[in-house]
Amino acid sequence: MTAFRIDKDKAVHAALYVLDRIGPADYHKVFKILYFAEQVHLKNFGRPLTGDSYQAMKYGPVPSFLYDVFKASEKSESPFVEAMVRSKAFAVERGARKPIVRALVKPDLDELSESDLEALTISIEENSMLGFDALVKKSHDSAWDLAEKAEDIEMSYIDIAKAAGISDGMISYICLQAENASSKLA
């Protein structure tokens, strides 16, 4: 598994940025916009945007930490202190069919680099108008397939990058970045 260190504050502010741009949305839309922003960032800059681990779920990739944050906001409780603290930036209302997330604060743009904002903006422009079924179909890419087939729910950043059509040279660079990140994790 190719591991990167998650930047939890950046993950929260990336989600806030998405909600600031598109307005209140369901988990699914926010998560898919973030997933495709991760792909854009990998392709253009050779590193993930947030480093959150993506889980291959039934309806597509889900960022693990942000899912915990949204659930903490929805339920006003969590076994994870970091998720509970960060959940105060969001309000989640259970709609007739699905929970709707609303930002309670503006994103802190100092938490997001120019490359982060570029990748998020591209993903928002390409994906915010897509419906649920189109986002499911688009996000069920080769990275999702590989995680599902291997029964390994966590998706590899290398597979996510390959699904975005990234060059072999950039894949090598991402592997080196992941190796460096992993050595810092130990």
Short mmCIF file of C-alpha atoms in Angstrom, two decimals:
data_model
loop_
_atom_site.label_atom_id
_atom_site.label_comp_id
_atom_site.label_asym_id
_atom_site.label_seq_id
_atom_site.Cartn_x
_atom_site.Cartn_y
_atom_site.Cartn_z
CA MET A 1 0.00 0.00 0.00
CA THR A 2 1.33 3.41 -0.92
CA ALA A 3 0.97 5.54 2.19
CA PHE A 4 0.95 9.28 2.54
CA ARG A 5 0.49 11.25 5.71
CA ILE A 6 -2.95 12.83 5.89
CA ASP A 7 -3.12 16.55 6.51
CA LYS A 8 -6.34 16.60 8.52
CA ASP A 9 -6.71 20.37 8.52
CA LYS A 10 -6.18 20.50 4.77
CA ALA A 11 -8.78 17.74 4.30
CA VAL A 12 -11.34 19.72 6.29
CA HIS A 13 -10.58 22.97 4.49
CA ALA A 14 -10.71 21.23 1.10
CA ALA A 15 -14.22 19.98 1.97
CA LEU A 16 -15.15 23.47 3.19
CA TYR A 17 -13.86 24.92 -0.08
CA VAL A 18 -16.00 22.50 -2.09
CA LEU A 19 -19.09 23.37 -0.04
CA ASP A 20 -18.31 27.08 -0.28
CA ARG A 21 -18.27 26.77 -4.08
CA ILE A 22 -21.24 24.42 -4.63
CA GLY A 23 -23.39 25.02 -1.56
CA PRO A 24 -24.86 22.33 0.70
CA ALA A 25 -24.47 18.85 -0.78
CA ASP A 26 -24.72 15.22 0.15
CA TYR A 27 -21.70 13.24 1.34
CA HIS A 28 -21.45 11.45 -2.00
CA LYS A 29 -21.03 14.58 -4.11
CA VAL A 30 -18.46 16.13 -1.76
CA PHE A 31 -16.47 12.89 -1.55
CA LYS A 32 -16.41 12.34 -5.30
CA ILE A 33 -15.35 15.92 -6.02
CA LEU A 34 -12.52 15.47 -3.52
CA TYR A 35 -11.53 12.11 -5.04
CA PHE A 36 -11.26 13.58 -8.52
CA ALA A 37 -9.35 16.58 -7.10
CA GLU A 38 -6.88 14.07 -5.61
CA GLN A 39 -6.46 12.55 -9.10
CA VAL A 40 -5.89 15.96 -10.68
CA HIS A 41 -3.34 16.83 -8.00
CA LEU A 42 -1.51 13.53 -8.42
CA LYS A 43 -1.43 13.96 -12.19
CA ASN A 44 -0.28 17.56 -12.20
CA PHE A 45 1.89 17.78 -9.08
CA GLY A 46 2.93 14.23 -8.16
CA ARG A 47 1.43 14.16 -4.70
CA PRO A 48 -2.02 13.78 -3.19
CA LEU A 49 -4.00 16.82 -2.16
CA THR A 50 -4.95 15.71 1.39
CA GLY A 51 -3.38 12.28 1.90
CA ASP A 52 -6.69 10.95 3.29
CA SER A 53 -7.05 7.22 2.69
CA TYR A 54 -9.80 6.40 0.19
CA GLN A 55 -11.97 3.39 0.84
CA ALA A 56 -13.56 1.50 -2.06
CA MET A 57 -17.20 1.56 -1.01
CA LYS A 58 -20.28 0.42 -2.91
CA TYR A 59 -20.96 3.83 -4.48
CA GLY A 60 -17.33 4.79 -5.07
CA PRO A 61 -14.28 6.08 -3.17
CA VAL A 62 -14.82 7.59 0.29
CA PRO A 63 -12.14 9.57 2.17
CA SER A 64 -11.89 7.79 5.52
CA PHE A 65 -11.07 10.71 7.84
CA LEU A 66 -13.60 13.10 6.30
CA TYR A 67 -16.27 10.41 6.52
CA ASP A 68 -15.56 10.21 10.27
CA VAL A 69 -15.77 14.03 10.52
CA PHE A 70 -19.11 14.18 8.69
CA LYS A 71 -20.55 11.32 10.77
CA ALA A 72 -19.37 13.06 13.96
CA SER A 73 -21.16 16.20 12.82
CA GLU A 74 -24.30 14.28 11.95
CA LYS A 75 -24.46 12.33 15.23
CA SER A 76 -22.80 14.89 17.53
CA GLU A 77 -20.53 12.14 18.80
CA SER A 78 -17.54 10.13 17.71
CA PRO A 79 -15.00 7.77 19.24
CA PHE A 80 -12.36 9.82 17.40
CA VAL A 81 -11.48 13.07 19.19
CA GLU A 82 -9.88 14.62 16.09
CA ALA A 83 -13.02 13.95 14.04
CA MET A 84 -15.26 15.36 16.76
CA VAL A 85 -13.22 18.57 17.06
CA ARG A 86 -13.19 19.15 13.30
CA SER A 87 -16.88 18.22 12.92
CA LYS A 88 -17.86 21.61 14.36
CA ALA A 89 -17.05 23.18 10.97
CA PHE A 90 -20.03 21.36 9.44
CA ALA A 91 -23.74 20.84 9.96
CA VAL A 92 -25.26 17.65 8.66
CA GLU A 93 -29.00 17.41 8.25
CA ARG A 94 -30.65 14.13 7.45
CA GLY A 95 -32.76 14.76 4.37
CA ALA A 96 -35.57 12.54 3.14
CA ARG A 97 -33.07 10.27 1.40
CA LYS A 98 -29.55 11.30 2.33
CA PRO A 99 -27.60 13.50 4.71
CA ILE A 100 -26.85 17.01 3.47
CA VAL A 101 -23.63 18.71 4.59
CA ARG A 102 -23.44 22.45 5.07
CA ALA A 103 -20.32 24.45 5.93
CA LEU A 104 -20.58 26.47 9.14
CA VAL A 105 -17.32 28.34 8.51
CA LYS A 106 -15.47 29.61 5.49
CA PRO A 107 -12.46 27.62 4.30
CA ASP A 108 -9.12 28.93 5.51
CA LEU A 109 -7.38 29.45 2.18
CA ASP A 110 -4.03 29.59 3.99
CA GLU A 111 -4.49 25.83 4.57
CA LEU A 112 -4.71 25.23 0.81
CA SER A 113 -1.87 25.82 -1.64
CA GLU A 114 -2.33 27.27 -5.11
CA SER A 115 -2.01 23.76 -6.54
CA ASP A 116 -4.66 22.49 -4.09
CA LEU A 117 -7.05 25.25 -5.15
CA GLU A 118 -6.35 24.55 -8.82
CA ALA A 119 -7.11 20.83 -8.45
CA LEU A 120 -10.24 21.50 -6.39
CA THR A 121 -11.50 24.08 -8.88
CA ILE A 122 -10.96 21.73 -11.83
CA SER A 123 -12.79 18.92 -10.05
CA ILE A 124 -15.67 21.19 -9.02
CA GLU A 125 -16.06 22.43 -12.60
CA GLU A 126 -15.99 18.89 -14.02
CA ASN A 127 -18.08 17.09 -11.41
CA SER A 128 -20.41 19.37 -9.46
CA MET A 129 -23.18 19.16 -12.04
CA LEU A 130 -23.02 15.37 -12.34
CA GLY A 131 -25.78 13.38 -10.69
CA PHE A 132 -25.42 10.47 -8.31
CA ASP A 133 -25.40 7.72 -10.97
CA ALA A 134 -22.89 9.56 -13.19
CA LEU A 135 -20.54 10.09 -10.22
CA VAL A 136 -20.83 6.41 -9.25
CA LYS A 137 -20.02 5.32 -12.78
CA LYS A 138 -17.12 7.76 -13.15
CA SER A 139 -15.60 6.89 -9.76
CA HIS A 140 -15.83 3.14 -10.34
CA ASP A 141 -12.50 3.37 -12.14
CA SER A 142 -9.62 0.90 -12.30
CA ALA A 143 -8.34 1.92 -8.81
CA TRP A 144 -11.75 1.17 -7.31
CA ASP A 145 -11.93 -2.11 -9.25
CA LEU A 146 -8.50 -3.24 -8.02
CA ALA A 147 -9.37 -2.55 -4.37
CA GLU A 148 -12.72 -4.33 -4.73
CA LYS A 149 -11.22 -7.38 -6.49
CA ALA A 150 -8.42 -7.66 -3.94
CA GLU A 151 -10.99 -7.31 -1.14
CA ASP A 152 -8.73 -4.59 0.19
CA ILE A 153 -11.07 -1.75 0.91
CA GLU A 154 -8.27 0.86 1.02
CA MET A 155 -7.38 2.17 -2.42
CA SER A 156 -3.74 2.64 -3.38
CA TYR A 157 -2.65 6.14 -4.36
CA ILE A 158 -0.59 4.56 -7.15
CA ASP A 159 -3.73 2.86 -8.49
CA ILE A 160 -5.66 6.14 -8.10
CA ALA A 161 -2.93 7.88 -10.12
CA LYS A 162 -2.91 5.18 -12.80
CA ALA A 163 -6.70 5.45 -13.11
CA ALA A 164 -6.17 9.14 -13.94
CA GLY A 165 -3.89 8.18 -16.85
CA ILE A 166 -0.68 9.43 -15.26
CA SER A 167 2.62 8.89 -17.08
CA ASP A 168 5.11 6.24 -15.95
CA GLY A 169 7.58 8.98 -15.04
CA MET A 170 5.06 10.67 -12.75
CA ILE A 171 4.12 7.28 -11.23
CA SER A 172 7.81 6.78 -10.34
CA TYR A 173 7.89 10.25 -8.81
CA ILE A 174 4.74 9.53 -6.76
CA CYS A 175 6.28 6.26 -5.53
CA LEU A 176 9.36 8.18 -4.40
CA GLN A 177 7.16 10.75 -2.64
CA ALA A 178 5.25 7.94 -0.91
CA GLU A 179 8.49 6.26 0.16
CA ASN A 180 9.72 9.54 1.63
CA ALA A 181 6.37 10.05 3.40
CA SER A 182 6.45 6.50 4.75
CA SER A 183 9.93 6.97 6.19
CA LYS A 184 8.65 10.05 8.03
CA LEU A 185 5.73 8.02 9.43
CA ALA A 186 8.00 5.54 11.22
#
